[in-house]
PDB file of C-alpha atoms in Angstrom:
ATOM      1  CA  HIS A   1     201.570 132.165 113.786  1.00  0.00           C
ATOM      2  CA  ARG A   2     203.885 130.895 111.067  1.00  0.00           C
ATOM      3  CA  THR A   3     201.421 131.940 108.331  1.00  0.00           C
ATOM      4  CA  SER A   4     201.135 135.492 109.622  1.00  0.00           C
ATOM      5  CA  MET A   5     204.921 135.783 109.713  1.00  0.00           C
ATOM      6  CA  ALA A   6     205.093 134.551 106.108  1.00  0.00           C
ATOM      7  CA  ASP A   7     202.400 137.068 105.112  1.00  0.00           C
ATOM      8  CA  GLU A   8     204.352 139.883 106.771  1.00  0.00           C
ATOM      9  CA  ALA A   9     207.566 138.815 105.045  1.00  0.00           C
ATOM     10  CA  GLU A  10     205.779 138.755 101.688  1.00  0.00           C
ATOM     11  CA  ARG A  11     204.367 142.254 102.280  1.00  0.00           C
ATOM     12  CA  ASP A  12     207.835 143.536 103.254  1.00  0.00           C
ATOM     13  CA  GLU A  13     209.300 142.009 100.095  1.00  0.00           C
ATOM     14  CA  ARG A  14     206.651 143.712  97.938  1.00  0.00           C
ATOM     15  CA  LYS A  15     207.390 147.050  99.608  1.00  0.00           C
ATOM     16  CA  LYS A  16     211.119 146.668  98.808  1.00  0.00           C
ATOM     17  CA  ARG A  17     210.331 145.980  95.135  1.00  0.00           C
ATOM     18  CA  LYS A  18     208.165 149.103  94.937  1.00  0.00           C
ATOM     19  CA  GLN A  19     209.386 151.594  92.317  1.00  0.00           C
ATOM     20  CA  PRO A  20     209.983 155.232  93.337  1.00  0.00           C
ATOM     21  CA  GLY A  21     206.998 157.416  92.509  1.00  0.00           C
ATOM     22  CA  GLY A  22     204.665 154.415  92.729  1.00  0.00           C
ATOM     23  CA  GLU A  23     201.711 153.979  95.013  1.00  0.00           C
ATOM     24  CA  PRO A  24     202.137 155.045  98.641  1.00  0.00           C
ATOM     25  CA  GLU A  25     202.976 152.417 101.225  1.00  0.00           C
ATOM     26  CA  GLY A  26     199.936 150.572 102.552  1.00  0.00           C
ATOM     27  CA  ARG A  27     197.969 151.107  99.314  1.00  0.00           C
ATOM     28  CA  GLU A  28     198.899 147.637  98.068  1.00  0.00           C
ATOM     29  CA  ASP A  29     197.518 146.120 101.261  1.00  0.00           C
ATOM     30  CA  ASN A  30     194.247 147.965 100.633  1.00  0.00           C
ATOM     31  CA  VAL A  31     194.172 146.649  97.069  1.00  0.00           C
ATOM     32  CA  ASP A  32     194.750 143.117  98.379  1.00  0.00           C
ATOM     33  CA  ASP A  33     191.968 143.568 100.951  1.00  0.00           C
ATOM     34  CA  GLU A  34     189.634 144.932  98.276  1.00  0.00           C
ATOM     35  CA  ALA A  35     190.452 142.032  95.956  1.00  0.00           C
ATOM     36  CA  GLU A  36     189.845 139.551  98.774  1.00  0.00           C
ATOM     37  CA  GLN A  37     186.536 141.253  99.600  1.00  0.00           C
ATOM     38  CA  ALA A  38     185.555 141.180  95.918  1.00  0.00           C
ATOM     39  CA  ARG A  39     186.306 137.420  95.796  1.00  0.00           C
ATOM     40  CA  ALA A  40     184.223 136.868  98.935  1.00  0.00           C
ATOM     41  CA  ASP A  41     181.377 138.914  97.453  1.00  0.00           C
ATOM     42  CA  GLU A  42     181.583 136.907  94.212  1.00  0.00           C
ATOM     43  CA  GLU A  43     181.438 133.632  96.140  1.00  0.00           C
ATOM     44  CA  GLU A  44     178.423 134.881  98.092  1.00  0.00           C
ATOM     45  CA  ASP A  45     176.732 135.977  94.832  1.00  0.00           C
ATOM     46  CA  ASP A  46     177.460 132.548  93.344  1.00  0.00           C
ATOM     47  CA  ASP A  47     175.942 130.850  96.393  1.00  0.00           C
ATOM     48  CA  ILE A  48     172.820 133.000  96.138  1.00  0.00           C
ATOM     49  CA  SER A  49     172.568 132.348  92.390  1.00  0.00           C
ATOM     50  CA  ARG A  50     172.863 128.584  92.989  1.00  0.00           C
ATOM     51  CA  ALA A  51     170.163 128.717  95.666  1.00  0.00           C
ATOM     52  CA  ILE A  52     167.840 130.683  93.366  1.00  0.00           C
ATOM     53  CA  GLN A  53     168.513 128.277  90.494  1.00  0.00           C
ATOM     54  CA  GLU A  54     167.780 125.261  92.715  1.00  0.00           C
ATOM     55  CA  LYS A  55     164.535 126.889  93.888  1.00  0.00           C
ATOM     56  CA  ARG A  56     163.509 127.566  90.274  1.00  0.00           C
ATOM     57  CA  GLU A  57     164.283 123.978  89.322  1.00  0.00           C
ATOM     58  CA  ARG A  58     162.146 122.660  92.209  1.00  0.00           C
ATOM     59  CA  GLU A  59     159.297 125.014  91.240  1.00  0.00           C
ATOM     60  CA  ASN A  60     159.582 124.040  87.579  1.00  0.00           C
ATOM     61  CA  SER A  61     159.516 120.381  88.571  1.00  0.00           C
ATOM     62  CA  ARG A  62     156.387 120.946  90.669  1.00  0.00           C
ATOM     63  CA  LEU A  63     154.708 122.885  87.856  1.00  0.00           C
ATOM     64  CA  SER A  64     155.660 120.159  85.417  1.00  0.00           C
ATOM     65  CA  GLU A  65     153.957 117.590  87.648  1.00  0.00           C
ATOM     66  CA  VAL A  66     150.814 119.754  87.873  1.00  0.00           C
ATOM     67  CA  TYR A  67     150.828 120.238  84.090  1.00  0.00           C
ATOM     68  CA  ASP A  68     151.264 116.487  83.519  1.00  0.00           C
ATOM     69  CA  GLU A  69     148.301 115.808  85.814  1.00  0.00           C
ATOM     70  CA  PHE A  70     146.226 118.401  83.938  1.00  0.00           C
ATOM     71  CA  ILE A  71     147.103 116.766  80.598  1.00  0.00           C
ATOM     72  CA  ARG A  72     146.003 113.359  81.935  1.00  0.00           C
ATOM     73  CA  VAL A  73     142.559 114.551  83.044  1.00  0.00           C
ATOM     74  CA  ALA A  74     141.743 117.339  80.568  1.00  0.00           C
ATOM     75  CA  SER A  75     139.769 116.875  77.387  1.00  0.00           C
ATOM     76  CA  ASP A  76     141.354 117.698  74.027  1.00  0.00           C
ATOM     77  CA  GLU A  77     139.276 120.884  73.855  1.00  0.00           C
ATOM     78  CA  GLN A  78     140.458 121.986  77.309  1.00  0.00           C
ATOM     79  CA  ILE A  79     144.083 121.326  76.374  1.00  0.00           C
ATOM     80  CA  ARG A  80     143.678 123.293  73.150  1.00  0.00           C
ATOM     81  CA  ARG A  81     142.104 126.223  75.027  1.00  0.00           C
ATOM     82  CA  TYR A  82     144.826 126.133  77.675  1.00  0.00           C
ATOM     83  CA  GLU A  83     147.609 126.103  75.069  1.00  0.00           C
ATOM     84  CA  HIS A  84     145.995 129.065  73.323  1.00  0.00           C
ATOM     85  CA  TYR A  85     145.649 130.910  76.646  1.00  0.00           C
ATOM     86  CA  LYS A  86     149.278 130.203  77.483  1.00  0.00           C
ATOM     87  CA  ARG A  87     150.476 131.717  74.188  1.00  0.00           C
ATOM     88  CA  SER A  88     148.238 134.798  74.364  1.00  0.00           C
ATOM     89  CA  THR A  89     149.638 138.161  75.450  1.00  0.00           C
ATOM     90  CA  PHE A  90     148.594 141.767  75.739  1.00  0.00           C
ATOM     91  CA  PRO A  91     150.780 144.269  73.858  1.00  0.00           C
ATOM     92  CA  ARG A  92     153.153 145.885  76.337  1.00  0.00           C
ATOM     93  CA  ALA A  93     152.937 149.294  74.606  1.00  0.00           C
ATOM     94  CA  ALA A  94     149.148 149.289  74.955  1.00  0.00           C
ATOM     95  CA  MET A  95     149.432 148.326  78.627  1.00  0.00           C
ATOM     96  CA  LYS A  96     151.930 151.151  79.176  1.00  0.00           C
ATOM     97  CA  ARG A  97     149.553 153.671  77.538  1.00  0.00           C
ATOM     98  CA  LEU A  98     146.611 152.383  79.567  1.00  0.00           C
ATOM     99  CA  MET A  99     148.580 152.585  82.793  1.00  0.00           C
ATOM    100  CA  GLN A 100     149.730 156.112  81.934  1.00  0.00           C
ATOM    101  CA  GLN A 101     146.123 157.187  81.309  1.00  0.00           C
ATOM    102  CA  ALA A 102     144.673 155.486  84.379  1.00  0.00           C
ATOM    103  CA  VAL A 103     147.365 156.231  86.950  1.00  0.00           C
ATOM    104  CA  GLY A 104     149.151 159.201  85.416  1.00  0.00           C
ATOM    105  CA  THR A 105     152.517 157.474  85.557  1.00  0.00           C
ATOM    106  CA  SER A 106     154.086 154.219  84.550  1.00  0.00           C
ATOM    107  CA  PHE A 107     157.005 152.425  86.108  1.00  0.00           C
ATOM    108  CA  GLU A 108     159.178 149.752  84.488  1.00  0.00           C
ATOM    109  CA  LYS A 109     157.286 146.668  85.689  1.00  0.00           C
ATOM    110  CA  GLY A 110     153.840 148.313  85.715  1.00  0.00           C
ATOM    111  CA  PRO A 111     152.774 147.380  82.178  1.00  0.00           C
ATOM    112  CA  ILE A 112     153.938 143.802  82.738  1.00  0.00           C
ATOM    113  CA  MET A 113     151.924 143.544  85.944  1.00  0.00           C
ATOM    114  CA  LEU A 114     148.889 145.117  84.260  1.00  0.00           C
ATOM    115  CA  ALA A 115     149.147 142.625  81.362  1.00  0.00           C
ATOM    116  CA  ILE A 116     149.326 139.720  83.839  1.00  0.00           C
ATOM    117  CA  ILE A 117     146.271 140.952  85.735  1.00  0.00           C
ATOM    118  CA  ALA A 118     144.373 141.562  82.486  1.00  0.00           C
ATOM    119  CA  LYS A 119     145.198 138.070  81.241  1.00  0.00           C
ATOM    120  CA  MET A 120     144.038 136.524  84.517  1.00  0.00           C
ATOM    121  CA  PHE A 121     140.808 138.563  84.379  1.00  0.00           C
ATOM    122  CA  VAL A 122     140.073 137.524  80.796  1.00  0.00           C
ATOM    123  CA  GLY A 123     140.788 133.900  81.738  1.00  0.00           C
ATOM    124  CA  GLU A 124     138.345 134.164  84.635  1.00  0.00           C
ATOM    125  CA  VAL A 125     135.603 135.694  82.447  1.00  0.00           C
ATOM    126  CA  VAL A 126     136.098 132.978  79.825  1.00  0.00           C
ATOM    127  CA  GLU A 127     136.003 130.269  82.498  1.00  0.00           C
ATOM    128  CA  VAL A 128     132.793 131.623  84.009  1.00  0.00           C
ATOM    129  CA  SER A 129     131.315 131.909  80.497  1.00  0.00           C
ATOM    130  CA  ARG A 130     132.172 128.291  79.745  1.00  0.00           C
ATOM    131  CA  GLU A 131     130.712 127.123  83.090  1.00  0.00           C
ATOM    132  CA  ARG A 132     127.461 129.014  82.440  1.00  0.00           C
ATOM    133  CA  MET A 133     127.253 127.594  78.914  1.00  0.00           C
ATOM    134  CA  THR A 134     127.706 124.056  80.245  1.00  0.00           C
ATOM    135  CA  ALA A 135     125.079 124.647  82.951  1.00  0.00           C
ATOM    136  CA  ALA A 136     122.661 125.884  80.258  1.00  0.00           C
ATOM    137  CA  GLY A 137     123.371 122.827  78.107  1.00  0.00           C
ATOM    138  CA  GLU A 138     125.105 124.875  75.396  1.00  0.00           C
ATOM    139  CA  SER A 139     128.286 123.905  73.584  1.00  0.00           C
ATOM    140  CA  GLY A 140     130.470 125.379  70.874  1.00  0.00           C
ATOM    141  CA  PRO A 141     132.317 128.672  70.755  1.00  0.00           C
ATOM    142  CA  ILE A 142     131.714 131.294  73.402  1.00  0.00           C
ATOM    143  CA  GLN A 143     129.556 134.096  72.025  1.00  0.00           C
ATOM    144  CA  PRO A 144     129.670 137.765  73.117  1.00  0.00           C
ATOM    145  CA  ARG A 145     126.395 137.279  75.013  1.00  0.00           C
ATOM    146  CA  HIS A 146     128.054 134.557  77.086  1.00  0.00           C
ATOM    147  CA  LEU A 147     130.890 136.931  77.994  1.00  0.00           C
ATOM    148  CA  ARG A 148     128.436 139.715  78.922  1.00  0.00           C
ATOM    149  CA  ASP A 149     126.390 137.266  81.019  1.00  0.00           C
ATOM    150  CA  ALA A 150     129.534 136.047  82.812  1.00  0.00           C
ATOM    151  CA  TYR A 151     130.688 139.616  83.451  1.00  0.00           C
ATOM    152  CA  ARG A 152     127.282 140.590  84.888  1.00  0.00           C
ATOM    153  CA  GLY A 153     127.335 137.501  87.075  1.00  0.00           C
ATOM    154  CA  MET A 154     130.804 138.419  88.327  1.00  0.00           C
ATOM    155  CA  GLN A 155     129.532 141.924  89.149  1.00  0.00           C
ATOM    156  CA  GLU A 156     126.560 140.497  91.025  1.00  0.00           C
ATOM    157  CA  SER A 157     128.753 138.162  93.042  1.00  0.00           C
ATOM    158  CA  GLY A 158     131.112 141.030  93.932  1.00  0.00           C
ATOM    159  CA  VAL A 159     134.126 139.725  92.029  1.00  0.00           C
ATOM    160  CA  VAL A 160     134.055 142.775  89.727  1.00  0.00           C
ATOM    161  CA  PRO A 161     133.001 146.241  90.905  1.00  0.00           C
ATOM    162  CA  SER A 162     129.952 147.628  89.160  1.00  0.00           C
ATOM    163  CA  SER A 163     130.265 150.817  87.099  1.00  0.00           C
ATOM    164  CA  THR A 164     128.315 152.747  89.752  1.00  0.00           C
ATOM    165  CA  GLY A 165     131.113 152.275  92.235  1.00  0.00           C
ATOM    166  CA  THR A 166     129.187 149.810  94.372  1.00  0.00           C
ATOM    167  CA  LEU A 167     129.989 146.225  95.041  1.00  0.00           C
ATOM    168  CA  THR A 168     127.070 143.904  95.370  1.00  0.00           C
ATOM    169  CA  GLY A 169     127.454 141.069  97.761  1.00  0.00           C
ATOM    170  CA  ALA A 170     126.415 137.468  97.231  1.00  0.00           C
ATOM    171  CA  SER A 171     122.983 138.454  98.546  1.00  0.00           C
ATOM    172  CA  GLY A 172     122.594 140.928  95.654  1.00  0.00           C
ATOM    173  CA  ASP A 173     121.476 143.674  98.040  1.00  0.00           C
ATOM    174  CA  GLY A 174     123.437 146.420  96.258  1.00  0.00           C
ATOM    175  CA  THR A 175     125.236 147.519  99.425  1.00  0.00           C
ATOM    176  CA  ARG A 176     128.388 149.517  99.014  1.00  0.00           C
ATOM    177  CA  GLY A 177     131.732 147.806  99.393  1.00  0.00           C
ATOM    178  CA  PRO A 178     133.971 148.835 102.300  1.00  0.00           C
ATOM    179  CA  GLU A 179     136.195 151.005 100.077  1.00  0.00           C
ATOM    180  CA  ASN A 180     133.165 152.931  98.766  1.00  0.00           C
ATOM    181  CA  ALA A 181     131.214 153.202 102.008  1.00  0.00           C
ATOM    182  CA  PRO A 182     130.381 156.741 103.203  1.00  0.00           C
ATOM    183  CA  SER A 183     132.579 157.850 106.086  1.00  0.00           C
TER     184      SER A 183
END
């Protein structure tokens, strides 16, 4: 009760000091309320930022542990390939053009998402190529025929749609996928 009386007295004192032609009475209270709300919003934003930062740090720590484990078990060639993969990118301008041509529009994050998907797809094709080479007893650099073979295998297993618009299942029966099935 004493605090509210002190607050009222302070407000009355500010009103007395008000110059003629200044802001209307009650406006200063609104400014104080707005300033207090802005401080509360800033504190809330800071709390959210801290929580996000802590989450990122935990995720980075987890990824660091996974990376350390990978380094322990991977061969020098695998590490070299991974480092090269990590540094590789698709040009954002090219991704934007491709997205514009394919979809007819492009939004801010679209080319970034397309580049991420493309990079994952290329990584998958290279991985399948390397697995098939190892299974065939081959070593050395991946040749274009290995990439074509991996791509065909991915089409046959249904990972990649075929150019005819059909997805072939693991059985290789050539049946249409659910999105291409006649209605």
